[in-house]
Short mmCIF file of C-alpha atoms in Angstrom, two decimals:
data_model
loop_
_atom_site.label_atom_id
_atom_site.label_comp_id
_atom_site.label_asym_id
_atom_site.label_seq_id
_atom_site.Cartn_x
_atom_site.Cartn_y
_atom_site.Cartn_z
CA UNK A 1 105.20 -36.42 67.46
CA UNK A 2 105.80 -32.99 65.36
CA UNK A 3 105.45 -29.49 67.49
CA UNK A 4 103.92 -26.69 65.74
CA UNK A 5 106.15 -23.69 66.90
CA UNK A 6 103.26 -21.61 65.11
CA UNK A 7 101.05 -22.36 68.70
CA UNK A 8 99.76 -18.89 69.94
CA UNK A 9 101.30 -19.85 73.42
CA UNK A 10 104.41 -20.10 71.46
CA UNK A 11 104.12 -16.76 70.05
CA UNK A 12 102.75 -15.17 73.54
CA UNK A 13 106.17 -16.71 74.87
CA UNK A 14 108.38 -15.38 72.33
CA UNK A 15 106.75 -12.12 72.33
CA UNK A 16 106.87 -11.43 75.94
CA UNK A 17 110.95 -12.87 76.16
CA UNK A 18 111.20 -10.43 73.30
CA UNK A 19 109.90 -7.25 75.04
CA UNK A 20 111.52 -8.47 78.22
CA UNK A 21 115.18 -8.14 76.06
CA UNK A 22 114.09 -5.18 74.93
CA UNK A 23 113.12 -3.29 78.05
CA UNK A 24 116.14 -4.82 79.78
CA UNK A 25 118.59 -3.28 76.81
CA UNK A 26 117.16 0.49 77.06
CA UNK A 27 117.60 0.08 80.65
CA UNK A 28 121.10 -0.39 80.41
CA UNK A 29 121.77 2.41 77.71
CA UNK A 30 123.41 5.04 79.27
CA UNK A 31 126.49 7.09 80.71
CA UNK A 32 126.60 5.99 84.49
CA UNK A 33 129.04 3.02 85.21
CA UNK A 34 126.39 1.50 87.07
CA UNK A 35 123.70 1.14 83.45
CA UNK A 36 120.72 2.96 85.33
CA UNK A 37 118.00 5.07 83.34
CA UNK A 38 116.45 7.82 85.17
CA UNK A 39 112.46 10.02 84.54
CA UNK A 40 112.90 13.23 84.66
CA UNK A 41 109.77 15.11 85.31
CA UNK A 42 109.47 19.06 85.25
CA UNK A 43 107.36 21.86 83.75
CA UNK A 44 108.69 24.71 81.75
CA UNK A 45 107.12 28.49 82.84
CA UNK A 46 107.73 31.90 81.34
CA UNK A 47 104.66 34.03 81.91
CA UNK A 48 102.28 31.05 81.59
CA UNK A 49 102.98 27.02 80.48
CA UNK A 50 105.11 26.68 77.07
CA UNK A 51 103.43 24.19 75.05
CA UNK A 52 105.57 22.17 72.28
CA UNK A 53 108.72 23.77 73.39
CA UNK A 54 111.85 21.53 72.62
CA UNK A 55 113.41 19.93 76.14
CA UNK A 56 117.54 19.04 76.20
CA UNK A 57 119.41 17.59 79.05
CA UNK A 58 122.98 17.62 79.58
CA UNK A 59 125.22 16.43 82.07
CA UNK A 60 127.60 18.95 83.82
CA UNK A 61 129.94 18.52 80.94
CA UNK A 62 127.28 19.23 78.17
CA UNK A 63 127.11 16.53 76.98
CA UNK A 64 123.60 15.21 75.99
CA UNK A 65 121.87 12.80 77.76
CA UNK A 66 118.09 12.46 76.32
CA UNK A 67 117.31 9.02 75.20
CA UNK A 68 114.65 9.89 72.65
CA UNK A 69 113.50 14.00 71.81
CA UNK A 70 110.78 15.18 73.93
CA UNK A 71 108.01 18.33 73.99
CA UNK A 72 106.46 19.91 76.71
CA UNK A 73 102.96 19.53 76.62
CA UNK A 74 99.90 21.88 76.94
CA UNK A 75 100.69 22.59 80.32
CA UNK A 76 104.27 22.99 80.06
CA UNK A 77 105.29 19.28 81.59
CA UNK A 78 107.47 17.22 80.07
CA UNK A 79 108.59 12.80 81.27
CA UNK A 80 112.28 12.79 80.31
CA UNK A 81 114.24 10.01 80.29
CA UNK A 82 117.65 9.77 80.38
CA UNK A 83 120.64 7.49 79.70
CA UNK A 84 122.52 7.11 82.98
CA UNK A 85 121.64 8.46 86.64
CA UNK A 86 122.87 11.56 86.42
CA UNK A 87 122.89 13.12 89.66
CA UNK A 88 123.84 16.82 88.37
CA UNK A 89 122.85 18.05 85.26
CA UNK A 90 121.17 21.03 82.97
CA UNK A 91 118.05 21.23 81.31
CA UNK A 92 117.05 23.64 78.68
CA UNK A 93 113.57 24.32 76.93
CA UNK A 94 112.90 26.61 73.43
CA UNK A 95 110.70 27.12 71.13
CA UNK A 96 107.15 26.29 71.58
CA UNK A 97 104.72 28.82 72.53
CA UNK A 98 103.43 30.57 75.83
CA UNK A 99 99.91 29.98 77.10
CA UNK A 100 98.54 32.64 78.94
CA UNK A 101 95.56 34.24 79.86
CA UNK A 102 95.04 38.06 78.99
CA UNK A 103 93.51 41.06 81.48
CA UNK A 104 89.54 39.80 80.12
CA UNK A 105 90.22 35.85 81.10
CA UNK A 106 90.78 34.84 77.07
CA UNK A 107 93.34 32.32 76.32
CA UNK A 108 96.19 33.83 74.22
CA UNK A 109 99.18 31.55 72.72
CA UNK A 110 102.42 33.72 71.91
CA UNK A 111 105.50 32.28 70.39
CA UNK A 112 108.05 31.67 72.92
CA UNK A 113 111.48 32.26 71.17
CA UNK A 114 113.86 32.05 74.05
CA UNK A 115 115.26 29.61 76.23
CA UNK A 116 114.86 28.78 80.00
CA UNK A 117 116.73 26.56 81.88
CA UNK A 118 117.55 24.83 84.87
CA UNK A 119 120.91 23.50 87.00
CA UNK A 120 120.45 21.03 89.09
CA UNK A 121 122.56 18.92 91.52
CA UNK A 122 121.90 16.31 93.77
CA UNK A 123 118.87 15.05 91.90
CA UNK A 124 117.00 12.34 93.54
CA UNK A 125 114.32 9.82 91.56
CA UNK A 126 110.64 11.57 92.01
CA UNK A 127 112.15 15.13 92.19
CA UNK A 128 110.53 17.59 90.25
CA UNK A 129 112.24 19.94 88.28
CA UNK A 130 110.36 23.25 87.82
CA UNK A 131 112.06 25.60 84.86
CA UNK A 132 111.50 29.30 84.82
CA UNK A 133 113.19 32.57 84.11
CA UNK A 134 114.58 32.62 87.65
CA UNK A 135 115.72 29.43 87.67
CA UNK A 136 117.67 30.55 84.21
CA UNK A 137 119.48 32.96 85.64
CA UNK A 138 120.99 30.67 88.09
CA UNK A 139 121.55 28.20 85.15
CA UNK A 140 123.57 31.28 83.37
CA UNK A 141 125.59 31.93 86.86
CA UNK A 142 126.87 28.57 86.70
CA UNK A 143 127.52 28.33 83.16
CA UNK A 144 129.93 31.33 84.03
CA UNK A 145 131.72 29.57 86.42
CA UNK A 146 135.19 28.31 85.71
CA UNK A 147 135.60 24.38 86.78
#
């Protein structure tokens, strides 16, 4: 008796072993010993929500650790995720533009062509991580720092 590998339970099988491998590999990208990922949700603020501006996240080093580029949306929020778990890091937004709304309630959209930041340390899973100018002058303070 001849098996057709062809079968669409066959191909459901593969397809699903497939993403399994797949899912399993990006999990274990990464610079932590122990091959975790980690979301990093936030929201970028400088006089009202930057829209499209570009995220980066480095580890206390500087070195990057963004799996795949991101933009804040609309609202300024961004879902990062990153290689590793890293528990302190930096994150930086530019570009984009500010969404605000003026003294008569209109909705104005200025280019934002600056860059706010954010340390943070002891980051736990779920945390969110809200970015604004003062948080990017604490970002600048320990930038200045010598190790």
């Amino acid at each position: 008796m001849k098996r057709d590998v062809c079968q669409p339970w066959n191909i459901c099988l593969m397809a699903a072993f497939l993403t399994m491998f797949c899912c399993l590999a990006l999990g274990c990208v990464g610079g932590s010993d122990d091959g975790a990922s980690e979301f990093i949700e936030g929201s970028a603020w400088y006089d009202g929500p930057i829209e499209g501006g570009q995220v980066e996240i480095y580890d206390k080093s500087g070195k990057s650790v963004l799996v795949a580029p991101i933009q804040t949306d609309q609202d300024g929020t961004f879902k990062a995720f990153v290689a590793g778990s890293p528990e302190e890091f930096y994150i930086e937004v530019s570009g984009g533009q500010v969404n605000k709304i003026d003294e008569y309630e209109n909705s104005i959209s200025e280019p934002f062509a600056d860059v706010v930041g954010r340390y943070v340390e002891d980051f736990q899973s779920g945390n969110y991580v809200d970015i604004s100018i003062l948080s990017s002058l604490v970002l600048d303070a320990w930038k200045e720092q010598p190790e």
